[in-house]
Amino acid sequence: MESQHVAEVFTQLYGSEPEGVWAAPGRVNLIGEHTDYNDGFVMPFALPHVTVAAVSRREDGVLRLHSQDVPGGPVELRVEDLAPGSDRTWTAYPAGVVWALREAGHALAGADVHLASTVPSGAGLSSSAALEVVVALALNDLFELGLPGWQLARLCQRAENVYVGAPTGIMDQTASACCESGHALFLDTRDLSQRQIPFDLADRGMRLLVVDTQVKHAHSDGEYGKRRAGCERGAALLGVDALRDVPYAELDAALERLGDDEEARRLVRHVVTEDERVERVVSLLESGDPRAIGPVLTEGHASLRDDFRISCPELDLIVETALAAGALGARMTGGGFGGSAIVLAEEADVPALTKAIEAAFAAADLTPPRVFEAVPSPGARRLR
Ligand code: GLA
């Protein structure tokens, strides 16, 4: 996205040039789904798609927010009036960040903000996190708050959990704030310790495709929260702080203890095996064997479909079709119930695979999916 253009629109809207322009990316998650609110492991990487913000400070307690993607002029709010649950529109995300920063004791008098995004919304690619993180980073720089990326991510998560009211984990915001080009981020969501894992598929003759089903989902609508509550219940039944504390080697014993509580058994089995899959993918990548991660991704899909039960027919169709057409591995990515799938493939197989997926959607009379290649891209940054 052209930062020059975003700055020009800001100048037209607000009558003076912005003090700066920032960008924060969307993400895909390679492996580690619904593990973040269980204190577990995740492994996202940043997309080239970004939300860009042109921002200037104000000293008069006013916050003006404008988005290129929403019709109408800037929305004007008073920072003192910002209150959790008071806003059900898109402005809750950036306003929630201002609220969270002020709650944490940072003196922010106000700001003018203009936003533009290339991150598809509702596609499970973290457009909300990109929006939160870009605003947090801009304010961090302009008001010289000196907060590191992981701390901005925590504040953005608080904005989303408390201000917007969506009970999400910490993965998406950390990915947007901390990812690096050419790498996937191995993140321990318990203490936010992280390791950048080189993930350059093009070098090895492979590609990772994102297939957006164009089926919309919403985290604030019950199912995500139900899974989260179910996992917390499972941890309580097993007497641990979080499911992360159930070692993979002790999974069978833990399942035994849950007896015929089928619901708890399924959720626990997914989370414990998924953490193990993340560790397996890390060691395969670190030992230079990226092709071998394919089956691990596919195993992850089966677990999300059968145990966690958050897939949908469109996502299953992508995975089945991709595997039948020779993909190395495939799985849904993100929160589930729609959104996107990822497909790992040999470069030479990409055209045939894409065709096969498109044909399968057409045959099932579904809206054509959007297919693009995902290249691990940089995290949030200042553009000018
Ligand atoms: C959404 C949430 C994340 C994470 C994923 C599932 O993207 O925002 O915190 O829980 O779902 O892995």
Short mmCIF file of C-alpha atoms and ligand atoms in Angstrom, two decimals:
data_model
loop_
_atom_site.label_atom_id
_atom_site.label_comp_id
_atom_site.label_asym_id
_atom_site.label_seq_id
_atom_site.Cartn_x
_atom_site.Cartn_y
_atom_site.Cartn_z
CA MET A 1 0.00 0.00 0.00
CA GLU A 2 1.22 3.49 -0.92
CA SER A 3 2.08 5.38 2.28
CA GLN A 4 2.19 8.58 0.21
CA HIS A 5 -1.45 8.18 -0.77
CA VAL A 6 -2.56 7.45 2.81
CA ALA A 7 -0.71 10.60 3.96
CA GLU A 8 -2.37 12.67 1.23
CA VAL A 9 -5.86 11.52 2.20
CA PHE A 10 -5.03 12.34 5.84
CA THR A 11 -4.02 15.87 4.78
CA GLN A 12 -7.27 16.34 2.85
CA LEU A 13 -9.34 15.09 5.80
CA TYR A 14 -7.63 16.92 8.64
CA GLY A 15 -6.03 19.95 6.96
CA SER A 16 -2.38 19.26 7.77
CA GLU A 17 0.18 16.55 7.02
CA PRO A 18 0.36 13.54 9.36
CA GLU A 19 3.29 13.36 11.78
CA GLY A 20 3.98 9.85 10.55
CA VAL A 21 2.69 6.76 8.73
CA TRP A 22 2.85 3.20 10.14
CA ALA A 23 1.92 -0.30 8.91
CA ALA A 24 0.95 -3.51 10.69
CA PRO A 25 0.34 -6.84 8.91
CA GLY A 26 -2.31 -9.53 9.04
CA ARG A 27 -1.07 -13.08 9.71
CA VAL A 28 -1.59 -16.71 8.93
CA ASN A 29 -0.94 -19.31 11.57
CA LEU A 30 1.23 -22.17 10.33
CA ILE A 31 0.38 -24.43 13.29
CA GLY A 32 -0.83 -24.07 16.91
CA GLU A 33 -4.57 -23.37 16.76
CA HIS A 34 -6.66 -22.59 19.84
CA THR A 35 -3.59 -23.14 21.97
CA ASP A 36 -2.92 -19.49 22.82
CA TYR A 37 -5.63 -19.11 25.48
CA ASN A 38 -4.39 -22.41 26.93
CA ASP A 39 -0.91 -20.90 27.57
CA GLY A 40 0.46 -23.06 24.74
CA PHE A 41 2.57 -22.71 21.60
CA VAL A 42 1.73 -21.01 18.30
CA MET A 43 3.62 -20.39 15.08
CA PRO A 44 2.20 -17.60 12.95
CA PHE A 45 3.90 -15.54 10.25
CA ALA A 46 3.04 -12.09 8.92
CA LEU A 47 1.39 -11.54 5.55
CA PRO A 48 2.34 -8.85 3.05
CA HIS A 49 -1.19 -7.47 3.57
CA VAL A 50 -1.15 -4.51 5.95
CA THR A 51 -3.23 -1.90 7.67
CA VAL A 52 -1.65 1.51 7.24
CA ALA A 53 -2.28 4.42 9.61
CA ALA A 54 -1.43 8.09 9.13
CA VAL A 55 -1.51 9.71 12.56
CA SER A 56 -0.94 13.07 14.30
CA ARG A 57 -1.15 13.93 17.98
CA ARG A 58 -3.83 16.22 19.41
CA GLU A 59 -3.66 17.94 22.76
CA ASP A 60 -7.37 18.67 23.29
CA GLY A 61 -8.80 15.30 24.39
CA VAL A 62 -10.32 14.54 20.98
CA LEU A 63 -9.82 11.33 19.00
CA ARG A 64 -10.79 11.46 15.32
CA LEU A 65 -10.90 8.19 13.40
CA HIS A 66 -11.36 7.66 9.71
CA SER A 67 -11.11 4.57 7.53
CA GLN A 68 -10.86 4.44 3.78
CA ASP A 69 -12.93 1.27 3.88
CA VAL A 70 -15.94 2.79 5.64
CA PRO A 71 -18.10 5.42 3.95
CA GLY A 72 -18.45 8.84 5.57
CA GLY A 73 -16.22 11.39 7.30
CA PRO A 74 -14.13 10.99 10.46
CA VAL A 75 -15.81 9.76 13.67
CA GLU A 76 -15.08 12.13 16.54
CA LEU A 77 -14.79 10.82 20.11
CA ARG A 78 -13.64 12.31 23.43
CA VAL A 79 -10.89 10.18 25.00
CA GLU A 80 -12.37 10.72 28.46
CA ASP A 81 -15.66 9.19 27.35
CA LEU A 82 -14.13 5.95 26.02
CA ALA A 83 -15.72 3.05 27.89
CA PRO A 84 -15.71 -0.73 27.30
CA GLY A 85 -18.81 -2.00 25.52
CA SER A 86 -19.89 1.48 24.43
CA ASP A 87 -19.13 1.00 20.75
CA ARG A 88 -20.30 -1.82 18.45
CA THR A 89 -18.72 -0.47 15.25
CA TRP A 90 -15.24 -0.67 13.69
CA THR A 91 -14.05 2.34 15.73
CA ALA A 92 -14.12 0.17 18.88
CA TYR A 93 -10.79 -1.38 17.79
CA PRO A 94 -8.68 1.80 17.51
CA ALA A 95 -10.60 3.54 20.33
CA GLY A 96 -10.09 0.43 22.49
CA VAL A 97 -6.33 0.73 21.99
CA VAL A 98 -6.38 4.36 23.14
CA TRP A 99 -8.50 3.29 26.13
CA ALA A 100 -6.11 0.41 26.99
CA LEU A 101 -3.03 2.65 26.77
CA ARG A 102 -4.66 5.26 29.02
CA GLU A 103 -5.80 2.55 31.45
CA ALA A 104 -2.19 1.39 31.67
CA GLY A 105 -1.25 4.90 32.80
CA HIS A 106 0.03 6.41 29.56
CA ALA A 107 -0.97 10.04 29.08
CA LEU A 108 -2.53 10.27 25.61
CA ALA A 109 -4.33 13.53 25.00
CA GLY A 110 -5.81 12.66 21.60
CA ALA A 111 -5.05 11.96 17.97
CA ASP A 112 -6.19 12.23 14.37
CA VAL A 113 -6.07 8.89 12.56
CA HIS A 114 -6.67 7.84 8.97
CA LEU A 115 -6.56 4.12 8.14
CA ALA A 116 -6.44 2.03 4.98
CA SER A 117 -6.11 -1.74 4.81
CA THR A 118 -5.31 -4.51 2.37
CA VAL A 119 -5.93 -7.24 4.98
CA PRO A 120 -9.14 -9.05 3.95
CA SER A 121 -11.64 -8.74 6.80
CA GLY A 122 -13.56 -11.75 8.12
CA ALA A 123 -11.08 -14.07 6.39
CA GLY A 124 -9.40 -15.32 9.57
CA LEU A 125 -6.27 -13.34 8.68
CA SER A 126 -6.32 -11.00 11.70
CA SER A 127 -7.52 -7.75 10.21
CA SER A 128 -8.60 -6.68 13.72
CA ALA A 129 -5.14 -7.29 15.18
CA ALA A 130 -3.53 -5.35 12.31
CA LEU A 131 -5.84 -2.43 13.03
CA GLU A 132 -5.13 -2.49 16.77
CA VAL A 133 -1.38 -2.92 16.43
CA VAL A 134 -0.88 -0.18 13.84
CA VAL A 135 -2.66 2.34 16.09
CA ALA A 136 -0.75 1.16 19.18
CA LEU A 137 2.60 1.44 17.39
CA ALA A 138 1.84 4.91 16.03
CA LEU A 139 0.82 6.21 19.47
CA ASN A 140 3.81 4.46 21.08
CA ASP A 141 6.14 6.35 18.74
CA LEU A 142 4.39 9.72 18.75
CA PHE A 143 3.88 9.89 22.51
CA GLU A 144 7.32 8.32 23.12
CA LEU A 145 5.95 5.56 25.35
CA GLY A 146 8.92 3.26 24.69
CA LEU A 147 6.86 0.04 24.88
CA PRO A 148 8.31 -3.10 23.22
CA GLY A 149 6.25 -5.03 20.65
CA TRP A 150 5.15 -7.79 23.03
CA GLN A 151 3.78 -5.22 25.47
CA LEU A 152 1.90 -3.39 22.72
CA ALA A 153 0.44 -6.79 21.79
CA ARG A 154 -0.78 -7.32 25.38
CA LEU A 155 -2.46 -3.90 25.39
CA CYS A 156 -4.09 -4.59 22.03
CA GLN A 157 -5.38 -7.92 23.33
CA ARG A 158 -6.86 -6.09 26.32
CA ALA A 159 -8.54 -3.63 23.95
CA GLU A 160 -10.07 -6.55 22.06
CA ASN A 161 -11.06 -8.61 25.14
CA VAL A 162 -12.39 -5.82 27.33
CA TYR A 163 -13.28 -2.87 25.09
CA VAL A 164 -14.56 -4.74 22.02
CA GLY A 165 -15.67 -7.77 24.04
CA ALA A 166 -14.13 -10.60 21.97
CA PRO A 167 -12.41 -13.23 24.19
CA THR A 168 -9.42 -13.85 21.88
CA GLY A 169 -5.91 -14.98 22.84
CA ILE A 170 -2.59 -13.19 22.33
CA MET A 171 -1.40 -14.80 19.08
CA ASP A 172 -2.69 -12.39 16.44
CA GLN A 173 -1.52 -9.18 18.07
CA THR A 174 1.91 -10.63 18.85
CA ALA A 175 2.24 -11.89 15.27
CA SER A 176 1.38 -8.49 13.85
CA ALA A 177 3.73 -6.69 16.24
CA CYS A 178 6.71 -9.09 16.33
CA CYS A 179 6.98 -11.18 13.14
CA GLU A 180 10.01 -10.86 10.88
CA SER A 181 10.39 -11.20 7.14
CA GLY A 182 11.36 -14.72 5.99
CA HIS A 183 10.51 -16.23 9.39
CA ALA A 184 7.69 -17.82 11.32
CA LEU A 185 7.35 -16.80 14.96
CA PHE A 186 7.58 -19.63 17.50
CA LEU A 187 5.78 -18.09 20.46
CA ASP A 188 5.24 -19.44 23.95
CA THR A 189 2.01 -17.69 24.86
CA ARG A 190 2.56 -18.27 28.59
CA ASP A 191 5.48 -15.86 28.95
CA LEU A 192 5.59 -14.47 25.39
CA SER A 193 9.13 -15.76 24.88
CA GLN A 194 9.77 -16.09 21.16
CA ARG A 195 12.09 -17.52 18.57
CA GLN A 196 12.22 -16.50 14.90
CA ILE A 197 12.33 -19.69 12.79
CA PRO A 198 13.65 -19.28 9.22
CA PHE A 199 10.77 -20.15 6.87
CA ASP A 200 11.73 -19.42 3.29
CA LEU A 201 9.82 -21.92 1.17
CA ALA A 202 10.61 -20.35 -2.21
CA ASP A 203 14.26 -21.22 -1.64
CA ARG A 204 13.31 -24.87 -1.36
CA GLY A 205 10.95 -25.00 -4.36
CA MET A 206 7.78 -24.92 -2.27
CA ARG A 207 4.86 -22.56 -1.81
CA LEU A 208 2.29 -21.91 0.88
CA LEU A 209 -1.12 -20.94 -0.45
CA VAL A 210 -3.84 -19.20 1.50
CA VAL A 211 -7.35 -20.11 0.36
CA ASP A 212 -10.01 -17.76 1.67
CA THR A 213 -13.39 -19.50 1.69
CA GLN A 214 -15.13 -16.08 1.69
CA VAL A 215 -17.35 -17.54 4.40
CA LYS A 216 -17.49 -14.95 7.18
CA HIS A 217 -17.08 -15.78 10.83
CA ALA A 218 -17.19 -13.72 14.02
CA HIS A 219 -15.25 -14.46 17.21
CA SER A 220 -17.61 -12.50 19.39
CA ASP A 221 -20.45 -14.83 18.46
CA GLY A 222 -20.55 -17.63 20.99
CA GLU A 223 -18.62 -20.61 19.55
CA TYR A 224 -15.10 -19.29 20.15
CA GLY A 225 -15.99 -18.38 23.73
CA LYS A 226 -17.59 -21.79 24.26
CA ARG A 227 -14.42 -23.58 23.20
CA ARG A 228 -12.37 -21.35 25.46
CA ALA A 229 -14.66 -21.99 28.44
CA GLY A 230 -14.61 -25.74 27.66
CA CYS A 231 -10.79 -25.77 27.71
CA GLU A 232 -10.76 -23.93 31.04
CA ARG A 233 -13.21 -26.46 32.40
CA GLY A 234 -10.96 -29.29 31.16
CA ALA A 235 -7.95 -27.74 32.91
CA ALA A 236 -9.94 -27.40 36.15
CA LEU A 237 -11.06 -31.05 35.98
CA LEU A 238 -7.43 -32.10 35.58
CA GLY A 239 -6.23 -29.79 38.35
CA VAL A 240 -3.83 -27.74 36.19
CA ASP A 241 -3.62 -23.97 35.61
CA ALA A 242 -3.93 -24.36 31.84
CA LEU A 243 -4.02 -27.26 29.37
CA ARG A 244 -0.46 -26.42 28.44
CA ASP A 245 0.50 -28.05 31.72
CA VAL A 246 -0.65 -31.50 30.55
CA PRO A 247 2.50 -33.09 29.05
CA TYR A 248 1.98 -34.94 25.77
CA ALA A 249 3.48 -38.07 27.36
CA GLU A 250 0.71 -37.98 29.98
CA LEU A 251 -2.18 -37.40 27.59
CA ASP A 252 -3.59 -40.94 27.84
CA ALA A 253 -3.61 -40.81 31.63
CA ALA A 254 -5.30 -37.39 31.54
CA LEU A 255 -7.99 -38.67 29.14
CA GLU A 256 -8.55 -41.63 31.43
CA ARG A 257 -9.13 -39.28 34.35
CA LEU A 258 -11.79 -37.45 32.34
CA GLY A 259 -13.74 -40.72 32.13
CA ASP A 260 -16.80 -40.49 29.90
CA ASP A 261 -16.81 -36.66 29.74
CA GLU A 262 -16.58 -36.81 25.94
CA GLU A 263 -16.69 -33.02 25.49
CA ALA A 264 -13.72 -32.42 27.82
CA ARG A 265 -11.81 -35.36 26.32
CA ARG A 266 -12.07 -33.94 22.79
CA LEU A 267 -10.98 -30.42 23.75
CA VAL A 268 -8.09 -31.62 25.90
CA ARG A 269 -6.92 -34.06 23.21
CA HIS A 270 -6.85 -31.30 20.59
CA VAL A 271 -4.94 -28.80 22.68
CA VAL A 272 -2.35 -31.23 24.03
CA THR A 273 -1.68 -32.83 20.63
CA GLU A 274 -1.61 -29.41 18.93
CA ASP A 275 1.11 -28.14 21.26
CA GLU A 276 3.11 -31.25 20.40
CA ARG A 277 2.55 -30.57 16.68
CA VAL A 278 3.96 -27.06 17.04
CA GLU A 279 7.10 -28.45 18.68
CA ARG A 280 7.40 -31.09 15.95
CA VAL A 281 7.10 -28.46 13.19
CA VAL A 282 9.75 -26.31 14.88
CA SER A 283 12.20 -29.19 15.06
CA LEU A 284 11.52 -30.26 11.44
CA LEU A 285 12.12 -26.72 10.20
CA GLU A 286 15.21 -26.31 12.33
CA SER A 287 16.62 -29.58 11.05
CA GLY A 288 16.12 -28.36 7.47
CA ASP A 289 13.23 -30.63 6.51
CA PRO A 290 10.34 -28.28 5.60
CA ARG A 291 8.60 -30.84 3.32
CA ALA A 292 8.05 -33.07 6.32
CA ILE A 293 5.81 -30.52 8.05
CA GLY A 294 3.05 -31.19 5.48
CA PRO A 295 1.55 -34.26 7.20
CA VAL A 296 1.74 -32.49 10.57
CA LEU A 297 -0.39 -29.64 9.22
CA THR A 298 -2.91 -32.16 7.88
CA GLU A 299 -3.03 -33.94 11.26
CA GLY A 300 -3.77 -30.55 12.83
CA HIS A 301 -6.73 -30.10 10.51
CA ALA A 302 -8.19 -33.48 11.43
CA SER A 303 -7.90 -32.58 15.11
CA LEU A 304 -9.64 -29.21 14.62
CA ARG A 305 -12.36 -30.88 12.53
CA ASP A 306 -13.02 -33.99 14.61
CA ASP A 307 -12.03 -33.10 18.18
CA PHE A 308 -12.30 -29.32 18.41
CA ARG A 309 -15.13 -29.25 15.84
CA ILE A 310 -14.58 -25.78 14.43
CA SER A 311 -14.10 -26.57 10.73
CA CYS A 312 -16.84 -26.17 8.13
CA PRO A 313 -17.67 -27.87 4.79
CA GLU A 314 -15.80 -25.25 2.73
CA LEU A 315 -12.58 -25.66 4.77
CA ASP A 316 -12.83 -29.46 4.64
CA LEU A 317 -13.38 -29.31 0.88
CA ILE A 318 -10.21 -27.25 0.41
CA VAL A 319 -8.14 -29.65 2.50
CA GLU A 320 -9.49 -32.80 0.83
CA THR A 321 -9.18 -31.38 -2.67
CA ALA A 322 -5.67 -30.04 -2.08
CA LEU A 323 -4.43 -33.36 -0.70
CA ALA A 324 -6.03 -35.31 -3.55
CA ALA A 325 -4.30 -32.96 -6.01
CA GLY A 326 -0.89 -33.63 -4.49
CA ALA A 327 -0.45 -31.01 -1.74
CA LEU A 328 2.18 -31.80 0.92
CA GLY A 329 -0.24 -30.78 3.65
CA ALA A 330 -3.26 -28.56 4.30
CA ARG A 331 -5.33 -27.27 7.18
CA MET A 332 -7.71 -24.56 8.28
CA THR A 333 -6.01 -21.58 9.91
CA GLY A 334 -7.26 -19.09 12.52
CA GLY A 335 -10.38 -19.18 14.66
CA GLY A 336 -12.46 -21.50 12.43
CA PHE A 337 -16.11 -21.61 11.25
CA GLY A 338 -15.06 -20.17 7.89
CA GLY A 339 -12.13 -17.93 7.11
CA SER A 340 -9.10 -19.43 5.39
CA ALA A 341 -7.14 -22.62 4.88
CA ILE A 342 -3.44 -22.99 4.11
CA VAL A 343 -1.99 -25.42 1.60
CA LEU A 344 1.69 -26.42 1.47
CA ALA A 345 2.71 -27.51 -2.01
CA GLU A 346 5.57 -28.06 -4.42
CA GLU A 347 5.92 -24.98 -6.59
CA ALA A 348 5.28 -27.02 -9.76
CA ASP A 349 1.95 -28.29 -8.40
CA VAL A 350 0.47 -24.87 -7.58
CA PRO A 351 -1.40 -24.20 -10.86
CA ALA A 352 -3.07 -27.63 -10.89
CA LEU A 353 -3.90 -27.41 -7.20
CA THR A 354 -5.46 -23.99 -7.55
CA LYS A 355 -7.54 -25.19 -10.48
CA ALA A 356 -8.68 -28.28 -8.57
CA ILE A 357 -9.83 -26.19 -5.58
CA GLU A 358 -11.65 -23.70 -7.80
CA ALA A 359 -13.32 -26.54 -9.71
CA ALA A 360 -14.40 -28.26 -6.48
CA PHE A 361 -16.00 -25.02 -5.24
CA ALA A 362 -17.77 -24.50 -8.57
CA ALA A 363 -19.05 -28.09 -8.55
CA ALA A 364 -20.44 -27.59 -5.04
CA ASP A 365 -22.07 -24.33 -6.14
CA LEU A 366 -20.03 -22.26 -3.67
CA THR A 367 -18.74 -18.68 -4.01
CA PRO A 368 -15.31 -18.91 -5.69
CA PRO A 369 -12.52 -18.91 -3.07
CA ARG A 370 -9.72 -16.35 -3.15
CA VAL A 371 -6.32 -18.02 -3.52
CA PHE A 372 -3.01 -16.27 -2.96
CA GLU A 373 0.55 -17.14 -2.05
CA ALA A 374 1.68 -16.25 1.46
CA VAL A 375 5.24 -14.99 1.83
CA PRO A 376 6.51 -14.45 5.41
CA SER A 377 6.66 -10.67 5.68
CA PRO A 378 7.82 -8.05 8.21
CA GLY A 379 5.85 -7.17 11.35
CA ALA A 380 4.60 -3.71 12.35
CA ARG A 381 6.85 -0.80 11.41
CA ARG A 382 7.04 2.92 10.74
CA LEU A 383 6.88 3.76 7.02
CA ARG A 384 7.66 7.50 7.19
C1 GLA B 1 -8.32 -16.28 16.65
C2 GLA B 1 -7.89 -15.61 17.95
C3 GLA B 1 -6.51 -16.11 18.39
C4 GLA B 1 -6.44 -17.63 18.41
C5 GLA B 1 -7.00 -18.21 17.10
C6 GLA B 1 -7.09 -19.70 17.14
O1 GLA B 1 -7.49 -15.88 15.61
O2 GLA B 1 -7.84 -14.22 17.81
O3 GLA B 1 -6.19 -15.58 19.66
O4 GLA B 1 -7.11 -18.15 19.52
O5 GLA B 1 -8.28 -17.68 16.80
O6 GLA B 1 -5.84 -20.26 17.19
#
